[in-house]
Amino acid sequence: MQFLPSHKRLTFILFPLFSFLLIFFTFLGIHIVSPTDNESYRTGLLEKMEHASTFSEFTNALFCYEVTNDSITTAYTLKNPYRYRIPELSPKLTAFSYKEYEQDRKNQSGAKMTSLLSNTLNHFKSTDLTKQEQITYSLLENHINLNNELSKYAYYEELLGATSGVQANLPVTLSEYPLHTEENVKTYLSLLTQIPDYFNNVIAYEKHRTNLEFSSPDFLLNDTKEGIATMIKSLKTENNCFVDTFDERIRHVEGLSGKKIKRYKAQNRSYVEKYVLPAYEELYRYVNSSLSTTGKNNTPDLNTPYGLSSLPDGTSYYSLLVKSNTGSDKSVSDLISLTDQTLKQTLGDVLNIALTDQKAYLYYCENPMDTYYESPEGILEALSLMIRKDYPVLKKTPSYKIKSVPDSLAQSVSPAFFMIPAIDNYTDNTIYINSLYTNAENGNLFTTLAHEGFPGHLYQTVYFNDTHPDELRQILDYPGYVEGWATYVEMNAFTFLKYPLPGDSLCRLYQDETIINLALSSRIDLGVNYENWTLSDVNKYFEDNGFNSYYGADVYSYVVESPAVYLRYFIGYLEIKDLKEAYQREKMEAFTEQDFHKKFLDIGPSDFKTIRKYMLINP
């Protein structure tokens, strides 16, 4: 999983709703007494876009507009904003205001913004641009059109999911907030004071969703409630994640005396108690009050549909969401057929091995995969060497840190995730491991770190930055590309290992297990959110395919809360696998793994139609 703070980046082009972000900047290294007003600065950028004489002027202005949407977006995207001629801006935790959101919806501000961008983009002729600019032009055009369609579905997005909600993401985001200078420290502390207002806006948004009958069911609200309760309990302890991570980071800020460090630590503790804790307590009260009278409905009703397909025009919204999440131009119906076919083939492979290599099959059933590596650092070091034959060598050797997810967040975050680095500091990387689900004794840690590290997210991110792409390309979000790539290389990583039995049966079985899990979860996602499946339908689907329905409720709850997320991994993987087969047919004897990987990585994050165009049709 690739972690980007606050609903990713690029709040208009990518995620038109919400984000919580921040940092102070200097303009050309000169200290400005009064920071520039964020909105007036961005209004000026809109004028620059509208009157840009070259495509690069337009994309540069759009890049600056998007990364200054709020302070956290800026801080995570750029280590040194002044190098991009971005002035010091007023601290801003989030651009989201419920009142402004509702007003924008009524005034159709999103449509006006897309119209402005489309009209400006049309001033430039694609044929006059370089190849790289043509790719950017095509991707930007597609983004504008897709997000214009998505903007028509106000209030379809849930903000308080147990694992994907703002209350779960905010602590991780702020725990990694970059502290390079004393100004960064001051800005961070200012952000903490804005959390109560931010949560109040989220509550107002969710109340409106309830009035529209879009509200979350009790079984999801209960999970959210439990997660918030865990956070509140942690915040009442002396060493919570907001305190521990701040105390650690501030030690590395240059130029701070011991006296100042002590003062800032005390101020941070005070702000956590004064602003952060009350904000979470207020959120808890709201979620608790939103539960039904009994509040005991911890699992979905067997025969009630809860997915997006149960909402008005929900299937239309889901179709757009799938396209945004996967980068695939296939219809949802086609993706359902593709998923069914892949699951059938993979189950068939397992059955074939069970019949032809019983020794391997019995070993697989009785033993988890053993990689013989004792530490995450050892695994990443080994992987960085193992990939050299089939993957292009990075121009720069990246550094990385392995961190553990704080105990207070363990229940609500993924087994592991990669923190995307600032684009002007991309060789400095961080991978989080959640020991609640993944530890050195678990065999899947090897493939998990292949997914997150080499040759997965860390490697792909550093490689793309090494190509020095247009800045705008680095904030256009393509989950299907990045998660599809990470899943694809995770599958390949199984072949790096030595197995206790001869032949490739064990390797195939462990690969098949991962594919089956993704296929089942993705098919349930499609069924629940497009075909109106109930939990009863999900349980039947498990049993019809020879699986125990024990996990049916868990999977059902997740795909209701986070629709189309599984598809990023699975459909993205299948698209890359299909692309590879097509490229291999075209190159025939000249095909090499490294050549395919290089061509794919050189294009960078994109939708798969664009990738096919520049790899197969117009290379």
Coordinates of C-alpha atoms in Angstrom, one line a residue:
M1 CA 0.0 0.0 0.0
Q2 CA 1.2 3.4 -0.9
F3 CA 0.3 6.0 1.7
L4 CA -0.4 9.6 0.7
P5 CA -1.6 12.0 3.4
S6 CA -5.1 13.2 3.4
H7 CA -7.0 11.6 0.5
K8 CA -3.9 11.9 -1.6
R9 CA -2.7 14.9 -3.4
L10 CA -4.1 17.2 -6.0
T11 CA -7.4 17.9 -4.5
F12 CA -9.2 19.2 -7.6
I13 CA -7.7 17.0 -10.3
L14 CA -7.5 13.9 -8.2
F15 CA -9.6 14.1 -5.1
P16 CA -12.0 17.0 -5.4
L17 CA -13.2 16.8 -1.8
F18 CA -11.1 16.8 1.2
S19 CA -7.6 17.0 2.6
F20 CA -5.8 18.0 5.8
L21 CA -2.3 19.5 5.1
L22 CA 0.5 22.2 5.9
I23 CA 4.0 24.1 6.1
F24 CA 5.7 27.5 6.1
F25 CA 7.9 28.4 3.1
T26 CA 10.5 31.1 2.2
F27 CA 10.6 32.8 -1.1
L28 CA 14.0 32.8 -2.7
G29 CA 15.5 32.3 0.7
I30 CA 14.2 35.6 2.0
H31 CA 12.2 35.7 5.2
I32 CA 8.8 37.4 4.8
V33 CA 7.4 39.0 7.9
S34 CA 3.7 38.3 7.0
P35 CA 3.0 35.1 5.1
T36 CA 1.1 35.5 1.8
D37 CA -2.6 34.8 2.0
N38 CA -3.2 31.3 0.5
E39 CA -6.3 32.2 -1.4
S40 CA -5.0 35.4 -3.0
Y41 CA -1.9 33.5 -4.1
R42 CA -3.8 30.7 -5.7
T43 CA -6.2 33.2 -7.4
G44 CA -3.1 34.7 -9.0
L45 CA -2.1 31.2 -10.2
L46 CA -5.5 30.8 -11.9
E47 CA -4.9 34.0 -13.8
K48 CA -1.4 32.7 -14.8
M49 CA -2.9 29.5 -16.1
E50 CA -5.6 31.3 -18.1
H51 CA -3.0 33.6 -19.8
A52 CA -0.1 31.1 -20.1
S53 CA 1.6 31.4 -23.4
T54 CA 3.3 28.0 -23.3
F55 CA 2.2 24.5 -22.1
S56 CA 5.0 24.4 -19.5
E57 CA 3.8 27.7 -18.1
F58 CA 0.3 26.3 -17.8
T59 CA 1.4 23.1 -16.1
N60 CA 3.8 24.8 -13.8
A61 CA 1.1 27.2 -12.6
L62 CA -1.4 24.3 -12.2
F63 CA 1.2 22.3 -10.2
C64 CA 1.7 25.2 -7.8
Y65 CA -2.0 25.7 -7.5
E66 CA -2.6 22.1 -6.5
V67 CA 0.3 21.7 -4.1
T68 CA -0.7 24.9 -2.2
N69 CA -4.3 23.7 -1.7
D70 CA -3.3 23.3 2.0
S71 CA -0.1 23.2 4.0
I72 CA 0.2 19.4 4.5
T73 CA -0.1 18.9 0.8
T74 CA 2.8 21.4 0.3
A75 CA 4.9 19.9 3.0
Y76 CA 4.6 16.3 1.8
T77 CA 5.1 17.3 -1.9
L78 CA 8.0 19.7 -1.5
K79 CA 10.8 19.9 0.9
N80 CA 11.9 23.3 -0.4
P81 CA 8.8 25.1 -1.9
Y82 CA 10.8 28.3 -2.5
R83 CA 12.7 26.4 -5.3
Y84 CA 9.4 26.3 -7.1
R85 CA 8.8 30.0 -6.5
I86 CA 6.2 29.3 -3.9
P87 CA 6.1 32.0 -1.2
E88 CA 5.6 31.5 2.5
L89 CA 1.9 30.9 3.0
S90 CA -0.4 31.1 5.9
P91 CA -0.7 27.7 7.8
K92 CA -3.8 25.8 6.6
L93 CA -4.7 22.4 7.8
T94 CA -7.4 21.7 5.2
A95 CA -9.1 23.3 2.3
F96 CA -12.4 21.6 3.3
S97 CA -15.2 23.7 4.7
Y98 CA -18.7 22.1 4.7
K99 CA -20.4 25.5 4.1
E100 CA -18.1 26.2 1.1
Y101 CA -18.5 22.7 -0.2
E102 CA -22.3 23.0 -0.1
Q103 CA -22.2 26.4 -1.7
D104 CA -19.8 25.2 -4.4
R105 CA -22.2 22.3 -5.1
K106 CA -25.1 24.6 -5.5
N107 CA -23.1 27.0 -7.6
Q108 CA -21.6 24.2 -9.7
S109 CA -18.1 25.6 -9.0
G110 CA -16.5 22.3 -9.9
A111 CA -18.0 22.4 -13.4
K112 CA -16.8 26.0 -13.8
M113 CA -13.3 25.0 -12.7
T114 CA -13.1 22.1 -15.2
S115 CA -14.4 24.4 -17.9
L116 CA -11.7 26.9 -17.2
L117 CA -9.0 24.2 -17.3
S118 CA -10.4 22.5 -20.4
N119 CA -10.6 25.8 -22.3
T120 CA -7.1 26.7 -21.3
L121 CA -5.8 23.3 -22.2
N122 CA -7.4 23.5 -25.6
H123 CA -5.4 26.6 -26.4
F124 CA -2.4 24.3 -26.9
K125 CA -2.0 21.9 -29.9
S126 CA -0.9 18.5 -28.9
T127 CA 1.1 18.2 -32.1
D128 CA 3.3 21.2 -31.1
L129 CA 4.4 19.5 -27.9
T130 CA 7.2 17.1 -27.0
K131 CA 6.4 13.5 -26.5
Q132 CA 6.5 13.8 -22.8
E133 CA 4.3 16.9 -22.9
Q134 CA 1.9 15.1 -25.2
I135 CA 1.6 12.3 -22.5
T136 CA 1.0 15.0 -19.8
Y137 CA -1.6 16.7 -22.1
S138 CA -3.5 13.5 -22.6
L139 CA -3.5 12.5 -19.0
L140 CA -4.5 15.9 -17.8
E141 CA -7.4 16.0 -20.3
N142 CA -8.6 12.6 -19.1
H143 CA -8.3 13.7 -15.5
I144 CA -10.3 16.8 -16.1
N145 CA -13.1 14.9 -17.8
L146 CA -13.3 12.1 -15.2
N147 CA -13.3 14.4 -12.2
N148 CA -15.9 16.6 -13.9
E149 CA -18.1 13.5 -13.9
L150 CA -17.2 12.5 -10.4
S151 CA -18.0 16.0 -9.1
K152 CA -21.7 15.4 -9.9
Y153 CA -22.0 12.9 -7.1
A154 CA -21.9 15.1 -4.0
Y155 CA -22.0 13.4 -0.6
Y156 CA -21.3 9.9 -2.0
E157 CA -17.9 9.8 -0.3
E158 CA -17.7 8.7 3.3
L159 CA -15.3 10.6 5.5
L160 CA -15.4 8.5 8.7
G161 CA -14.5 5.0 7.6
A162 CA -12.8 2.9 10.3
T163 CA -9.7 2.4 8.2
S164 CA -10.0 5.0 5.5
G165 CA -11.5 7.9 7.5
V166 CA -10.0 11.2 8.2
Q167 CA -9.7 10.4 11.9
A168 CA -7.6 7.3 11.1
N169 CA -5.4 9.0 8.5
L170 CA -4.7 12.2 10.4
P171 CA -2.5 10.8 13.2
V172 CA -0.2 9.0 10.6
T173 CA -0.1 12.1 8.5
L174 CA 0.9 14.4 11.3
S175 CA 3.2 11.8 12.9
E176 CA 5.3 12.0 9.7
Y177 CA 4.9 15.8 9.1
P178 CA 8.4 17.0 8.1
L179 CA 10.2 19.2 10.6
H180 CA 13.2 20.6 8.9
T181 CA 13.3 24.1 10.4
E182 CA 11.9 26.0 13.4
E183 CA 9.3 27.5 11.1
N184 CA 8.1 24.0 10.3
V185 CA 7.7 23.4 14.0
K186 CA 5.6 26.5 14.5
T187 CA 3.5 25.6 11.6
Y188 CA 2.9 22.1 12.8
L189 CA 1.8 23.4 16.2
S190 CA -0.6 25.8 14.5
L191 CA -2.1 22.9 12.6
L192 CA -3.0 21.1 15.8
T193 CA -5.1 24.1 16.9
Q194 CA -7.2 23.7 13.6
I195 CA -8.1 20.1 14.2
P196 CA -11.4 20.8 16.1
D197 CA -12.7 23.0 13.3
Y198 CA -11.7 20.4 10.8
F199 CA -13.6 17.6 12.6
N200 CA -16.6 19.9 13.0
N201 CA -16.7 20.4 9.3
V202 CA -16.5 16.6 8.8
I203 CA -19.4 16.2 11.2
A204 CA -21.5 18.8 9.4
Y205 CA -20.8 17.0 6.1
E206 CA -21.7 13.6 7.6
K207 CA -25.0 15.0 9.1
H208 CA -26.0 16.2 5.6
R209 CA -25.3 12.7 4.3
T210 CA -27.6 11.3 6.9
N211 CA -30.3 13.7 5.8
L212 CA -29.9 12.4 2.3
E213 CA -30.1 8.8 3.6
F214 CA -26.5 8.2 2.5
S215 CA -25.3 7.6 6.1
S216 CA -23.1 4.8 7.2
P217 CA -24.7 1.6 8.6
D218 CA -24.3 0.7 12.2
F219 CA -21.8 -2.0 11.6
L220 CA -19.4 0.5 10.1
L221 CA -20.1 3.2 12.6
N222 CA -19.3 0.7 15.4
D223 CA -15.9 0.0 13.9
T224 CA -15.3 3.7 13.6
K225 CA -16.4 4.3 17.2
E226 CA -14.1 1.6 18.5
G227 CA -11.1 3.1 16.6
I228 CA -11.8 6.6 17.9
A229 CA -12.2 5.2 21.5
T230 CA -8.8 3.5 21.1
M231 CA -7.3 6.9 20.0
I232 CA -8.9 8.8 22.9
K233 CA -7.5 6.3 25.3
S234 CA -4.0 6.7 23.8
L235 CA -4.3 10.5 23.8
K236 CA -4.9 10.4 27.5
T237 CA -1.5 8.7 28.1
E238 CA 1.7 10.7 28.4
N239 CA 3.4 9.1 25.4
N240 CA 0.9 9.0 22.6
C241 CA 1.7 9.0 18.9
F242 CA 1.4 12.8 18.7
V243 CA 3.9 13.3 21.5
D244 CA 6.3 10.5 20.9
T245 CA 6.8 11.2 17.2
F246 CA 7.1 15.0 17.7
D247 CA 9.7 14.5 20.5
E248 CA 11.7 12.3 18.1
R249 CA 11.5 14.6 15.1
I250 CA 12.2 17.9 16.9
R251 CA 15.6 16.5 18.1
H252 CA 16.8 16.6 14.5
V253 CA 15.8 20.2 13.7
E254 CA 18.9 22.2 13.1
G255 CA 19.6 25.4 15.0
L256 CA 17.2 24.7 18.0
S257 CA 18.7 25.2 21.4
G258 CA 17.9 22.7 24.2
K259 CA 15.8 25.3 25.9
K260 CA 13.7 25.9 22.7
I261 CA 13.3 22.1 22.2
K262 CA 12.0 21.8 25.7
R263 CA 9.6 24.6 25.3
Y264 CA 8.2 23.3 22.0
K265 CA 7.8 19.8 23.5
A266 CA 5.8 21.3 26.3
Q267 CA 3.7 23.3 23.9
N268 CA 3.0 20.2 21.8
R269 CA 1.8 18.3 24.8
S270 CA -0.4 21.1 25.8
Y271 CA -1.9 21.4 22.3
V272 CA -2.6 17.7 22.2
E273 CA -4.5 18.0 25.5
K274 CA -6.2 21.2 24.6
Y275 CA -7.1 20.7 20.9
V276 CA -6.5 17.1 19.7
L277 CA -8.1 15.2 22.5
P278 CA -11.3 17.3 22.7
A279 CA -11.6 17.0 18.9
Y280 CA -11.6 13.2 19.0
E281 CA -14.0 13.2 22.0
E282 CA -16.4 15.4 20.1
L283 CA -16.1 13.1 17.0
Y284 CA -16.8 10.1 19.3
R285 CA -19.9 11.7 20.7
Y286 CA -21.2 12.4 17.1
V287 CA -20.5 8.8 15.9
N288 CA -22.1 7.3 19.1
S289 CA -25.2 9.5 18.7
S290 CA -25.5 8.4 15.0
L291 CA -25.9 4.8 16.0
S292 CA -29.4 3.3 16.0
T293 CA -31.2 2.9 19.3
T294 CA -29.6 -0.3 20.3
G295 CA -26.2 0.3 18.7
K296 CA -25.6 -3.4 18.8
N297 CA -25.7 -4.1 15.1
N298 CA -22.1 -5.0 14.7
T299 CA -22.5 -7.0 11.5
P300 CA -24.4 -6.4 8.3
D301 CA -27.9 -7.7 8.1
L302 CA -27.8 -10.8 5.9
N303 CA -30.4 -9.7 3.4
T304 CA -29.9 -5.9 3.3
P305 CA -27.7 -4.4 0.5
Y306 CA -25.4 -1.6 1.8
G307 CA -23.1 -1.0 -1.2
L308 CA -23.0 1.9 -3.6
S309 CA -25.5 0.1 -5.8
S310 CA -28.1 0.6 -3.1
L311 CA -27.9 4.4 -3.5
P312 CA -29.6 6.5 -6.3
D313 CA -27.3 6.3 -9.4
G314 CA -24.9 4.4 -7.2
T315 CA -23.8 2.1 -10.0
S316 CA -23.0 5.1 -12.3
Y317 CA -20.9 6.6 -9.5
Y318 CA -19.2 3.3 -8.8
S319 CA -18.3 2.9 -12.5
L320 CA -16.5 6.2 -12.4
L321 CA -14.9 5.3 -9.2
V322 CA -13.6 2.1 -10.6
K323 CA -12.2 3.9 -13.6
S324 CA -10.4 6.4 -11.4
N325 CA -9.0 3.7 -9.1
T326 CA -7.9 1.2 -11.7
G327 CA -6.9 3.3 -14.8
S328 CA -8.6 0.7 -16.9
D329 CA -10.9 1.6 -19.7
K330 CA -12.8 -1.7 -19.5
S331 CA -16.4 -1.6 -18.4
V332 CA -17.4 -2.9 -15.0
S333 CA -19.2 -5.8 -16.6
D334 CA -16.0 -6.7 -18.5
L335 CA -14.0 -6.5 -15.2
I336 CA -16.5 -8.9 -13.6
S337 CA -16.0 -11.4 -16.4
L338 CA -12.2 -10.9 -16.2
T339 CA -12.2 -11.5 -12.4
D340 CA -14.3 -14.6 -12.7
Q341 CA -12.1 -16.0 -15.4
T342 CA -8.9 -15.3 -13.4
L343 CA -10.3 -16.9 -10.3
K344 CA -11.4 -20.0 -12.2
Q345 CA -8.0 -20.4 -13.9
T346 CA -6.1 -19.9 -10.6
L347 CA -8.3 -22.4 -8.7
G348 CA -7.8 -24.8 -11.6
D349 CA -4.0 -24.4 -11.2
V350 CA -4.2 -25.2 -7.5
L351 CA -6.3 -28.3 -8.3
N352 CA -3.9 -29.4 -10.9
I353 CA -0.9 -29.2 -8.5
A354 CA -2.9 -31.0 -5.8
L355 CA -3.5 -33.9 -8.3
T356 CA 0.0 -34.0 -9.9
D357 CA 2.3 -33.0 -7.0
Q358 CA 0.6 -34.1 -3.8
K359 CA 3.8 -33.7 -1.8
A360 CA 4.1 -30.0 -2.6
Y361 CA 0.4 -29.5 -2.0
L362 CA 0.4 -31.1 1.4
Y363 CA 3.5 -29.1 2.4
Y364 CA 1.8 -25.9 1.3
C365 CA -1.3 -26.8 3.3
E366 CA 0.7 -27.4 6.5
N367 CA 3.4 -24.7 6.3
P368 CA 3.4 -20.9 5.8
M369 CA 6.0 -19.7 3.4
D370 CA 9.5 -19.5 5.1
T371 CA 11.9 -16.9 3.7
Y372 CA 14.7 -17.5 6.2
Y373 CA 15.2 -13.7 6.7
E374 CA 15.2 -12.3 10.2
S375 CA 14.7 -8.6 9.7
P376 CA 13.0 -6.1 7.4
E377 CA 16.3 -4.4 6.7
G378 CA 17.8 -7.7 5.7
I379 CA 14.9 -8.5 3.3
L380 CA 15.1 -5.1 1.6
E381 CA 18.9 -5.4 1.2
A382 CA 18.5 -8.8 -0.3
L383 CA 15.7 -7.7 -2.6
S384 CA 17.7 -4.7 -3.9
L385 CA 20.3 -7.2 -5.1
M386 CA 17.9 -9.8 -6.4
I387 CA 16.1 -7.5 -8.8
R388 CA 19.2 -6.3 -10.7
K389 CA 18.9 -8.9 -13.5
D390 CA 15.3 -8.1 -14.5
Y391 CA 14.8 -4.5 -13.5
P392 CA 16.8 -1.4 -14.5
V393 CA 19.3 -0.1 -12.0
L394 CA 18.4 3.1 -10.2
K395 CA 20.5 6.1 -11.0
K396 CA 20.6 7.1 -7.3
T397 CA 20.8 4.8 -4.4
P398 CA 17.8 5.7 -2.1
S399 CA 18.0 5.7 1.6
Y400 CA 15.1 4.4 3.7
K401 CA 13.9 3.9 7.2
I402 CA 11.8 1.1 8.6
K403 CA 9.3 2.3 11.2
S404 CA 6.7 0.6 13.3
V405 CA 3.1 1.7 13.3
P406 CA 2.2 3.1 16.8
D407 CA 0.1 0.8 18.9
S408 CA -2.7 3.3 19.0
L409 CA -3.0 3.1 15.2
A410 CA -2.3 -0.6 14.6
Q411 CA -6.0 -1.6 14.5
S412 CA -6.9 0.9 11.8
V413 CA -4.0 0.9 9.3
S414 CA -2.7 -1.5 6.8
P415 CA -0.1 -4.3 7.5
A416 CA 2.5 -2.1 5.8
F417 CA 2.7 1.1 3.8
F418 CA 5.2 3.3 2.0
M419 CA 5.2 7.0 2.7
I420 CA 5.6 8.9 -0.6
P421 CA 8.6 11.3 -0.3
A422 CA 8.8 14.9 -1.4
I423 CA 9.6 15.2 -5.1
D424 CA 12.7 17.3 -4.3
N425 CA 13.9 14.9 -1.7
Y426 CA 12.8 11.6 -3.3
T427 CA 15.8 9.5 -2.2
D428 CA 14.7 9.8 1.5
N429 CA 12.1 7.2 2.0
T430 CA 10.1 5.6 4.9
I431 CA 8.2 2.3 5.1
Y432 CA 5.9 1.6 8.0
I433 CA 5.3 -2.0 9.2
N434 CA 2.3 -2.9 11.4
S435 CA 3.5 -5.6 13.7
L436 CA -0.1 -6.5 14.6
Y437 CA -0.4 -8.1 11.2
T438 CA 3.2 -8.4 9.9
N439 CA 6.4 -9.3 11.7
A440 CA 9.7 -10.9 11.0
E441 CA 8.3 -14.4 11.8
N442 CA 5.6 -14.1 9.1
G443 CA 6.7 -15.5 5.7
N444 CA 4.6 -12.8 3.9
L445 CA 6.9 -10.1 5.2
F446 CA 9.3 -10.8 2.3
T447 CA 6.7 -10.3 -0.4
T448 CA 5.1 -7.4 1.5
L449 CA 8.4 -5.6 1.5
A450 CA 8.8 -6.4 -2.2
H451 CA 5.5 -4.7 -2.7
E452 CA 6.4 -1.6 -0.5
G453 CA 10.1 -1.4 -1.2
F454 CA 12.2 -3.1 -3.9
P455 CA 11.0 -3.4 -6.7
G456 CA 7.7 -2.0 -5.5
H457 CA 6.6 1.5 -4.4
L458 CA 10.0 2.7 -3.2
Y459 CA 11.8 1.6 -6.3
Q460 CA 9.1 2.8 -8.7
T461 CA 8.9 6.2 -7.0
V462 CA 12.6 6.8 -7.1
Y463 CA 12.9 5.5 -10.7
F464 CA 10.2 7.8 -12.0
N465 CA 11.7 10.8 -10.2
D466 CA 15.1 9.9 -11.8
T467 CA 13.5 10.5 -15.2
H468 CA 12.9 14.2 -14.2
P469 CA 9.3 14.3 -15.3
D470 CA 7.1 17.4 -15.5
E471 CA 6.2 18.3 -11.9
L472 CA 2.5 18.0 -12.7
R473 CA 3.0 14.3 -13.6
Q474 CA 4.2 13.6 -10.1
I475 CA 1.0 14.6 -8.5
L476 CA -1.4 13.1 -11.0
D477 CA -2.7 10.1 -9.1
Y478 CA -3.0 6.6 -10.8
P479 CA -3.7 4.0 -8.1
G480 CA -4.1 1.2 -10.7
Y481 CA -0.6 1.9 -12.0
V482 CA 1.2 2.1 -8.7
E483 CA -0.7 -0.6 -6.8
G484 CA -0.9 -2.8 -9.9
W485 CA 2.9 -2.5 -10.3
A486 CA 3.5 -3.3 -6.6
T487 CA 1.3 -6.3 -6.9
Y488 CA 2.9 -7.5 -10.1
V489 CA 6.4 -7.3 -8.6
E490 CA 5.1 -8.9 -5.4
M491 CA 4.1 -11.9 -7.5
N492 CA 7.5 -12.0 -9.2
A493 CA 9.2 -11.9 -5.8
F494 CA 8.0 -15.4 -5.0
T495 CA 10.4 -16.6 -7.6
F496 CA 13.4 -15.1 -5.8
L497 CA 13.0 -17.6 -3.0
K498 CA 14.4 -21.1 -2.5
Y499 CA 11.8 -23.7 -1.6
P500 CA 12.3 -26.9 0.4
L501 CA 11.0 -29.1 -2.5
P502 CA 12.2 -29.4 -6.1
G503 CA 10.2 -27.9 -9.0
D504 CA 8.0 -24.8 -9.1
S505 CA 4.9 -26.2 -7.5
L506 CA 5.4 -24.5 -4.1
C507 CA 6.2 -21.2 -5.7
R508 CA 3.0 -21.4 -7.8
L509 CA 0.8 -22.3 -4.8
Y510 CA 2.0 -19.4 -2.7
Q511 CA 1.5 -17.1 -5.7
D512 CA -2.0 -18.6 -6.4
E513 CA -3.0 -18.0 -2.8
T514 CA -2.3 -14.3 -3.1
I515 CA -4.1 -14.0 -6.5
I516 CA -7.1 -16.0 -5.2
N517 CA -7.4 -13.7 -2.1
L518 CA -7.3 -10.6 -4.4
A519 CA -9.7 -12.1 -6.9
L520 CA -12.2 -13.1 -4.3
S521 CA -12.1 -9.7 -2.6
S522 CA -12.3 -7.8 -5.9
R523 CA -15.2 -9.9 -7.1
I524 CA -17.1 -9.2 -3.8
D525 CA -16.3 -5.5 -4.2
L526 CA -17.8 -5.6 -7.7
G527 CA -20.8 -7.7 -6.6
V528 CA -21.6 -5.5 -3.5
N529 CA -21.2 -2.1 -5.2
Y530 CA -22.4 -2.9 -8.7
E531 CA -24.7 -5.9 -8.4
N532 CA -26.3 -5.1 -5.1
W533 CA -25.0 -8.1 -3.3
T534 CA -26.0 -8.7 0.3
L535 CA -24.0 -10.5 3.0
S536 CA -26.0 -13.5 2.2
D537 CA -24.9 -13.3 -1.4
V538 CA -21.2 -12.9 -0.3
N539 CA -21.4 -16.0 2.0
K540 CA -22.9 -18.0 -0.8
Y541 CA -20.2 -16.8 -3.2
F542 CA -17.5 -18.0 -0.8
E543 CA -19.2 -21.4 -0.4
D544 CA -19.9 -21.9 -4.1
N545 CA -16.1 -21.5 -4.7
G546 CA -15.2 -23.9 -2.0
F547 CA -14.3 -21.5 0.7
N548 CA -15.6 -21.1 4.3
S549 CA -17.7 -18.0 4.6
Y550 CA -16.2 -17.2 8.0
Y551 CA -14.6 -14.0 6.6
G552 CA -17.6 -13.0 4.6
A553 CA -18.7 -10.2 7.0
D554 CA -15.2 -8.7 7.2
V555 CA -14.8 -8.5 3.5
Y556 CA -18.3 -7.2 3.0
S557 CA -17.8 -4.4 5.6
Y558 CA -14.5 -3.4 4.0
V559 CA -15.8 -3.1 0.4
V560 CA -18.8 -1.1 1.7
E561 CA -16.5 1.3 3.5
S562 CA -13.8 1.4 0.8
P563 CA -15.4 0.7 -2.6
A564 CA -13.0 -0.1 -5.5
V565 CA -9.9 -0.1 -3.4
Y566 CA -9.2 -3.8 -3.9
L567 CA -9.5 -3.3 -7.6
R568 CA -6.5 -1.0 -7.6
Y569 CA -4.3 -4.0 -6.8
F570 CA -6.0 -6.7 -8.7
I571 CA -7.2 -5.0 -11.9
G572 CA -4.0 -3.0 -12.0
Y573 CA -2.0 -6.3 -11.8
L574 CA -4.1 -7.9 -14.5
E575 CA -3.7 -4.9 -16.8
I576 CA 0.1 -5.0 -16.4
K577 CA 0.1 -8.8 -17.0
D578 CA -1.9 -8.4 -20.1
L579 CA 0.3 -5.5 -21.3
K580 CA 3.4 -7.7 -20.8
E581 CA 1.9 -10.5 -22.9
A582 CA 1.1 -8.1 -25.7
Y583 CA 4.6 -6.5 -25.6
Q584 CA 6.2 -10.0 -25.6
R585 CA 4.2 -10.9 -28.7
E586 CA 5.3 -7.8 -30.4
K587 CA 9.0 -8.1 -29.5
M588 CA 9.2 -12.0 -29.8
E589 CA 12.8 -13.1 -29.5
A590 CA 14.0 -9.6 -28.7
F591 CA 11.8 -9.5 -25.5
T592 CA 13.5 -9.2 -22.2
E593 CA 12.1 -8.7 -18.7
Q594 CA 14.3 -5.7 -18.1
D595 CA 13.3 -4.0 -21.4
F596 CA 9.6 -4.4 -20.6
H597 CA 10.1 -3.1 -17.1
K598 CA 12.1 -0.1 -18.3
K599 CA 9.6 0.9 -21.0
F600 CA 6.7 0.6 -18.5
L601 CA 8.5 2.6 -15.8
D602 CA 9.8 5.3 -18.2
I603 CA 6.2 6.2 -19.1
G604 CA 5.4 6.6 -15.5
P605 CA 2.0 6.6 -13.6
S606 CA -0.7 6.7 -16.2
D607 CA -4.0 5.1 -17.3
F608 CA -3.5 1.9 -19.2
K609 CA -4.9 3.1 -22.5
T610 CA -2.2 5.8 -22.5
I611 CA 0.5 3.2 -21.6
R612 CA -0.6 0.9 -24.4
K613 CA -0.5 3.8 -26.9
Y614 CA 3.1 4.7 -26.0
M615 CA 4.4 1.1 -25.5
L616 CA 2.6 -0.7 -28.4
I617 CA 1.0 1.7 -30.9
N618 CA 3.2 4.7 -30.9
P619 CA 6.4 3.8 -29.0

